[in-house]
Amino acid sequence: MSFKTLSLAAAAAVALALPAFAEGTIAVNDAYARVSSKMAKAGAAFMVIENTGTEDDQLVGVSSDVAKRTELHTHKEDADGNMKMLHVKEGFAVPANGTHALARGGDHVMFMGLNRGLEHGDVVTITLTFEKAGDVTLEVPVDLERKPDHGAMKHGDHSGHDMKKSDG
Ligand SMILES: [Cu+2]
């Protein structure tokens, strides 16, 4: 095997190992899922969506076979200062040559009524539907050890939701 062939093989192995997905003008980086409430069988997925195209796009829908319902959600503070989750039917804008982050305490993909338990290391297949780019299917690793980013809101992780919270 020549050095060049070896390098290509190594590059391919690295590419497969990275949780990055690119399809057309949309790339998804740093995707992970976690259980937000074992009792209520709810979970969420987070990622950074990148639009490498020259036209603004919009994430308008999401689907998955791990849950009865998979929705695009965001967090909003109510009048009493409690964080509530809201279903965002219109979805999220992903600007041309820009990114939109789905992150703890903010916008997220919500799994409601999980069909199976999500264990650390499992992989969840989800399909994101974009207005222009169409469907982008990706494999999202379940990461139960990841801590919220520094500066994340104190009550930002699905507390104040109408589901029982069993996991911070
Ligand atoms: Cu939610």
PDB file of C-alpha atoms and ligand atoms in Angstrom:
ATOM      1  CA  MET A   1       0.000   0.000   0.000  1.00  0.00           C
ATOM      2  CA  SER A   2       1.460   3.321  -1.018  1.00  0.00           C
ATOM      3  CA  PHE A   3       1.688   6.198   1.386  1.00  0.00           C
ATOM      4  CA  LYS A   4      -0.961   8.030  -0.584  1.00  0.00           C
ATOM      5  CA  THR A   5      -3.451   5.159  -0.349  1.00  0.00           C
ATOM      6  CA  LEU A   6      -2.775   4.891   3.352  1.00  0.00           C
ATOM      7  CA  SER A   7      -3.430   8.606   3.828  1.00  0.00           C
ATOM      8  CA  LEU A   8      -6.711   8.392   1.966  1.00  0.00           C
ATOM      9  CA  ALA A   9      -7.801   5.416   4.050  1.00  0.00           C
ATOM     10  CA  ALA A  10      -6.905   7.285   7.223  1.00  0.00           C
ATOM     11  CA  ALA A  11      -8.793  10.354   6.053  1.00  0.00           C
ATOM     12  CA  ALA A  12     -11.852   8.230   5.279  1.00  0.00           C
ATOM     13  CA  ALA A  13     -11.717   6.666   8.736  1.00  0.00           C
ATOM     14  CA  VAL A  14     -11.544  10.090  10.361  1.00  0.00           C
ATOM     15  CA  ALA A  15     -14.434  11.355   8.263  1.00  0.00           C
ATOM     16  CA  LEU A  16     -16.586   8.415   9.360  1.00  0.00           C
ATOM     17  CA  ALA A  17     -15.727   8.981  13.003  1.00  0.00           C
ATOM     18  CA  LEU A  18     -16.763  12.624  13.067  1.00  0.00           C
ATOM     19  CA  PRO A  19     -20.386  13.375  13.893  1.00  0.00           C
ATOM     20  CA  ALA A  20     -20.708  15.707  10.960  1.00  0.00           C
ATOM     21  CA  PHE A  21     -23.202  15.418   8.153  1.00  0.00           C
ATOM     22  CA  ALA A  22     -23.343  17.342   4.947  1.00  0.00           C
ATOM     23  CA  GLU A  23     -25.988  17.096   2.287  1.00  0.00           C
ATOM     24  CA  GLY A  24     -26.226  19.764  -0.367  1.00  0.00           C
ATOM     25  CA  THR A  25     -26.005  23.165   1.264  1.00  0.00           C
ATOM     26  CA  ILE A  26     -26.722  21.947   4.789  1.00  0.00           C
ATOM     27  CA  ALA A  27     -24.135  20.602   7.204  1.00  0.00           C
ATOM     28  CA  VAL A  28     -24.870  19.469  10.735  1.00  0.00           C
ATOM     29  CA  ASN A  29     -22.137  19.483  13.326  1.00  0.00           C
ATOM     30  CA  ASP A  30     -21.757  18.421  16.927  1.00  0.00           C
ATOM     31  CA  ALA A  31     -25.128  16.663  17.111  1.00  0.00           C
ATOM     32  CA  TYR A  32     -26.057  14.763  20.249  1.00  0.00           C
ATOM     33  CA  ALA A  33     -29.203  13.554  21.959  1.00  0.00           C
ATOM     34  CA  ARG A  34     -30.084  13.043  25.575  1.00  0.00           C
ATOM     35  CA  VAL A  35     -32.954  11.912  27.735  1.00  0.00           C
ATOM     36  CA  SER A  36     -34.523  14.869  29.476  1.00  0.00           C
ATOM     37  CA  SER A  37     -36.987  12.887  31.506  1.00  0.00           C
ATOM     38  CA  LYS A  38     -36.932   9.127  31.888  1.00  0.00           C
ATOM     39  CA  MET A  39     -40.304   9.102  33.653  1.00  0.00           C
ATOM     40  CA  ALA A  40     -42.047  10.963  30.872  1.00  0.00           C
ATOM     41  CA  LYS A  41     -40.054   9.227  28.147  1.00  0.00           C
ATOM     42  CA  ALA A  42     -38.946  12.526  26.712  1.00  0.00           C
ATOM     43  CA  GLY A  43     -35.672  13.427  25.121  1.00  0.00           C
ATOM     44  CA  ALA A  44     -34.031  16.135  23.087  1.00  0.00           C
ATOM     45  CA  ALA A  45     -31.363  16.563  20.443  1.00  0.00           C
ATOM     46  CA  PHE A  46     -28.945  19.428  19.939  1.00  0.00           C
ATOM     47  CA  MET A  47     -26.677  20.385  17.048  1.00  0.00           C
ATOM     48  CA  VAL A  48     -25.256  23.219  15.023  1.00  0.00           C
ATOM     49  CA  ILE A  49     -26.864  23.556  11.584  1.00  0.00           C
ATOM     50  CA  GLU A  50     -24.742  25.217   8.956  1.00  0.00           C
ATOM     51  CA  ASN A  51     -26.035  26.624   5.684  1.00  0.00           C
ATOM     52  CA  THR A  52     -23.158  26.705   3.216  1.00  0.00           C
ATOM     53  CA  GLY A  53     -25.408  27.973   0.417  1.00  0.00           C
ATOM     54  CA  THR A  54     -26.044  31.482  -0.810  1.00  0.00           C
ATOM     55  CA  GLU A  55     -29.764  31.426  -0.021  1.00  0.00           C
ATOM     56  CA  ASP A  56     -31.414  31.614   3.383  1.00  0.00           C
ATOM     57  CA  ASP A  57     -33.095  28.377   4.381  1.00  0.00           C
ATOM     58  CA  GLN A  58     -35.550  27.348   7.062  1.00  0.00           C
ATOM     59  CA  LEU A  59     -35.700  24.213   9.162  1.00  0.00           C
ATOM     60  CA  VAL A  60     -39.424  23.509   8.973  1.00  0.00           C
ATOM     61  CA  GLY A  61     -39.806  20.018  10.365  1.00  0.00           C
ATOM     62  CA  VAL A  62     -38.209  17.035  12.036  1.00  0.00           C
ATOM     63  CA  SER A  63     -39.055  13.355  12.267  1.00  0.00           C
ATOM     64  CA  SER A  64     -37.674  10.306  14.001  1.00  0.00           C
ATOM     65  CA  ASP A  65     -38.758   6.745  14.649  1.00  0.00           C
ATOM     66  CA  VAL A  66     -37.615   6.763  18.300  1.00  0.00           C
ATOM     67  CA  ALA A  67     -40.603   8.721  19.543  1.00  0.00           C
ATOM     68  CA  LYS A  68     -44.321   9.034  18.951  1.00  0.00           C
ATOM     69  CA  ARG A  69     -43.852  12.711  18.242  1.00  0.00           C
ATOM     70  CA  THR A  70     -40.741  14.655  17.313  1.00  0.00           C
ATOM     71  CA  GLU A  71     -41.069  18.439  17.282  1.00  0.00           C
ATOM     72  CA  LEU A  72     -39.044  21.604  16.961  1.00  0.00           C
ATOM     73  CA  HIS A  73     -39.077  23.344  20.325  1.00  0.00           C
ATOM     74  CA  THR A  74     -37.681  26.423  21.959  1.00  0.00           C
ATOM     75  CA  HIS A  75     -37.506  27.721  25.512  1.00  0.00           C
ATOM     76  CA  LYS A  76     -39.176  30.912  26.564  1.00  0.00           C
ATOM     77  CA  GLU A  77     -39.314  32.634  29.903  1.00  0.00           C
ATOM     78  CA  ASP A  78     -42.828  33.260  31.172  1.00  0.00           C
ATOM     79  CA  ALA A  79     -44.007  36.213  33.276  1.00  0.00           C
ATOM     80  CA  ASP A  80     -42.948  34.447  36.468  1.00  0.00           C
ATOM     81  CA  GLY A  81     -39.442  33.881  35.210  1.00  0.00           C
ATOM     82  CA  ASN A  82     -39.944  30.164  34.614  1.00  0.00           C
ATOM     83  CA  MET A  83     -38.593  28.580  31.457  1.00  0.00           C
ATOM     84  CA  LYS A  84     -41.286  26.955  29.342  1.00  0.00           C
ATOM     85  CA  MET A  85     -40.913  24.896  26.217  1.00  0.00           C
ATOM     86  CA  LEU A  86     -42.861  25.837  23.145  1.00  0.00           C
ATOM     87  CA  HIS A  87     -43.505  23.973  19.911  1.00  0.00           C
ATOM     88  CA  VAL A  88     -42.218  26.211  17.090  1.00  0.00           C
ATOM     89  CA  LYS A  89     -44.372  25.318  14.102  1.00  0.00           C
ATOM     90  CA  GLU A  90     -42.672  27.682  11.680  1.00  0.00           C
ATOM     91  CA  GLY A  91     -39.270  26.264  12.566  1.00  0.00           C
ATOM     92  CA  PHE A  92     -35.912  27.992  12.613  1.00  0.00           C
ATOM     93  CA  ALA A  93     -34.198  30.183  10.030  1.00  0.00           C
ATOM     94  CA  VAL A  94     -30.721  29.149   8.935  1.00  0.00           C
ATOM     95  CA  PRO A  95     -29.180  32.162   7.142  1.00  0.00           C
ATOM     96  CA  ALA A  96     -27.096  31.846   3.989  1.00  0.00           C
ATOM     97  CA  ASN A  97     -23.465  31.279   4.894  1.00  0.00           C
ATOM     98  CA  GLY A  98     -24.517  31.118   8.507  1.00  0.00           C
ATOM     99  CA  THR A  99     -25.417  28.755  11.302  1.00  0.00           C
ATOM    100  CA  HIS A 100     -28.266  28.147  13.683  1.00  0.00           C
ATOM    101  CA  ALA A 101     -27.484  26.348  16.921  1.00  0.00           C
ATOM    102  CA  LEU A 102     -29.883  24.036  18.692  1.00  0.00           C
ATOM    103  CA  ALA A 103     -28.556  24.110  22.237  1.00  0.00           C
ATOM    104  CA  ARG A 104     -29.522  23.323  25.803  1.00  0.00           C
ATOM    105  CA  GLY A 105     -31.763  26.042  27.167  1.00  0.00           C
ATOM    106  CA  GLY A 106     -32.662  27.235  23.677  1.00  0.00           C
ATOM    107  CA  ASP A 107     -33.984  25.774  20.456  1.00  0.00           C
ATOM    108  CA  HIS A 108     -33.991  21.985  20.292  1.00  0.00           C
ATOM    109  CA  VAL A 109     -35.396  18.873  18.678  1.00  0.00           C
ATOM    110  CA  MET A 110     -37.873  17.324  21.132  1.00  0.00           C
ATOM    111  CA  PHE A 111     -38.723  13.635  21.366  1.00  0.00           C
ATOM    112  CA  MET A 112     -42.074  13.059  23.064  1.00  0.00           C
ATOM    113  CA  GLY A 113     -43.074   9.535  23.976  1.00  0.00           C
ATOM    114  CA  LEU A 114     -39.871   7.616  23.356  1.00  0.00           C
ATOM    115  CA  ASN A 115     -40.447   4.152  21.919  1.00  0.00           C
ATOM    116  CA  ARG A 116     -37.326   2.865  23.603  1.00  0.00           C
ATOM    117  CA  GLY A 117     -34.902   3.952  26.256  1.00  0.00           C
ATOM    118  CA  LEU A 118     -31.981   6.046  25.102  1.00  0.00           C
ATOM    119  CA  GLU A 119     -28.750   4.700  26.512  1.00  0.00           C
ATOM    120  CA  HIS A 120     -25.401   6.397  26.382  1.00  0.00           C
ATOM    121  CA  GLY A 121     -23.773   5.390  23.100  1.00  0.00           C
ATOM    122  CA  ASP A 122     -27.037   4.612  21.270  1.00  0.00           C
ATOM    123  CA  VAL A 123     -27.614   6.237  17.911  1.00  0.00           C
ATOM    124  CA  VAL A 124     -30.850   7.979  16.981  1.00  0.00           C
ATOM    125  CA  THR A 125     -31.763   8.578  13.342  1.00  0.00           C
ATOM    126  CA  ILE A 126     -33.553  11.841  12.712  1.00  0.00           C
ATOM    127  CA  THR A 127     -34.620  13.589   9.534  1.00  0.00           C
ATOM    128  CA  LEU A 128     -34.556  17.367   9.368  1.00  0.00           C
ATOM    129  CA  THR A 129     -36.751  18.943   6.695  1.00  0.00           C
ATOM    130  CA  PHE A 130     -35.609  22.226   5.182  1.00  0.00           C
ATOM    131  CA  GLU A 131     -37.684  24.518   3.024  1.00  0.00           C
ATOM    132  CA  LYS A 132     -35.061  24.627   0.263  1.00  0.00           C
ATOM    133  CA  ALA A 133     -32.540  21.863   0.982  1.00  0.00           C
ATOM    134  CA  GLY A 134     -35.252  19.253   1.581  1.00  0.00           C
ATOM    135  CA  ASP A 135     -34.700  16.282   3.873  1.00  0.00           C
ATOM    136  CA  VAL A 136     -31.406  15.763   5.657  1.00  0.00           C
ATOM    137  CA  THR A 137     -31.140  12.501   7.587  1.00  0.00           C
ATOM    138  CA  LEU A 138     -28.513  12.135  10.259  1.00  0.00           C
ATOM    139  CA  GLU A 139     -27.403   9.723  12.934  1.00  0.00           C
ATOM    140  CA  VAL A 140     -27.211  11.388  16.312  1.00  0.00           C
ATOM    141  CA  PRO A 141     -25.246   9.768  19.138  1.00  0.00           C
ATOM    142  CA  VAL A 142     -26.868   9.656  22.567  1.00  0.00           C
ATOM    143  CA  ASP A 143     -24.589  11.470  24.992  1.00  0.00           C
ATOM    144  CA  LEU A 144     -25.781  11.394  28.577  1.00  0.00           C
ATOM    145  CA  GLU A 145     -22.560  12.697  30.040  1.00  0.00           C
ATOM    146  CA  ARG A 146     -22.398  16.003  28.265  1.00  0.00           C
ATOM    147  CA  LYS A 147     -22.841  18.948  30.600  1.00  0.00           C
ATOM    148  CA  PRO A 148     -24.606  22.131  29.581  1.00  0.00           C
ATOM    149  CA  ASP A 149     -22.358  24.796  28.149  1.00  0.00           C
ATOM    150  CA  HIS A 150     -20.922  27.261  30.583  1.00  0.00           C
ATOM    151  CA  GLY A 151     -23.378  30.097  30.994  1.00  0.00           C
ATOM    152  CA  ALA A 152     -26.408  27.967  30.206  1.00  0.00           C
ATOM    153  CA  MET A 153     -29.480  29.100  32.044  1.00  0.00           C
ATOM    154  CA  LYS A 154     -29.930  27.663  35.484  1.00  0.00           C
ATOM    155  CA  HIS A 155     -33.364  26.349  34.704  1.00  0.00           C
ATOM    156  CA  GLY A 156     -32.724  25.887  31.051  1.00  0.00           C
ATOM    157  CA  ASP A 157     -32.844  22.148  30.738  1.00  0.00           C
ATOM    158  CA  HIS A 158     -36.489  21.346  30.276  1.00  0.00           C
ATOM    159  CA  SER A 159     -37.560  22.340  33.745  1.00  0.00           C
ATOM    160  CA  GLY A 160     -40.861  24.141  33.800  1.00  0.00           C
ATOM    161  CA  HIS A 161     -42.101  21.785  31.161  1.00  0.00           C
ATOM    162  CA  ASP A 162     -45.332  19.921  31.673  1.00  0.00           C
ATOM    163  CA  MET A 163     -43.402  16.713  32.084  1.00  0.00           C
ATOM    164  CA  LYS A 164     -41.859  15.390  35.229  1.00  0.00           C
ATOM    165  CA  LYS A 165     -38.179  16.088  35.455  1.00  0.00           C
ATOM    166  CA  SER A 166     -35.943  13.312  36.671  1.00  0.00           C
ATOM    167  CA  ASP A 167     -32.632  14.237  35.177  1.00  0.00           C
ATOM    168  CA  GLY A 168     -30.693  17.455  35.170  1.00  0.00           C
TER     169      GLY A 168
HETATM  170 CU    CU B   1     -38.756  20.527  24.268  1.00  0.00          CU
END
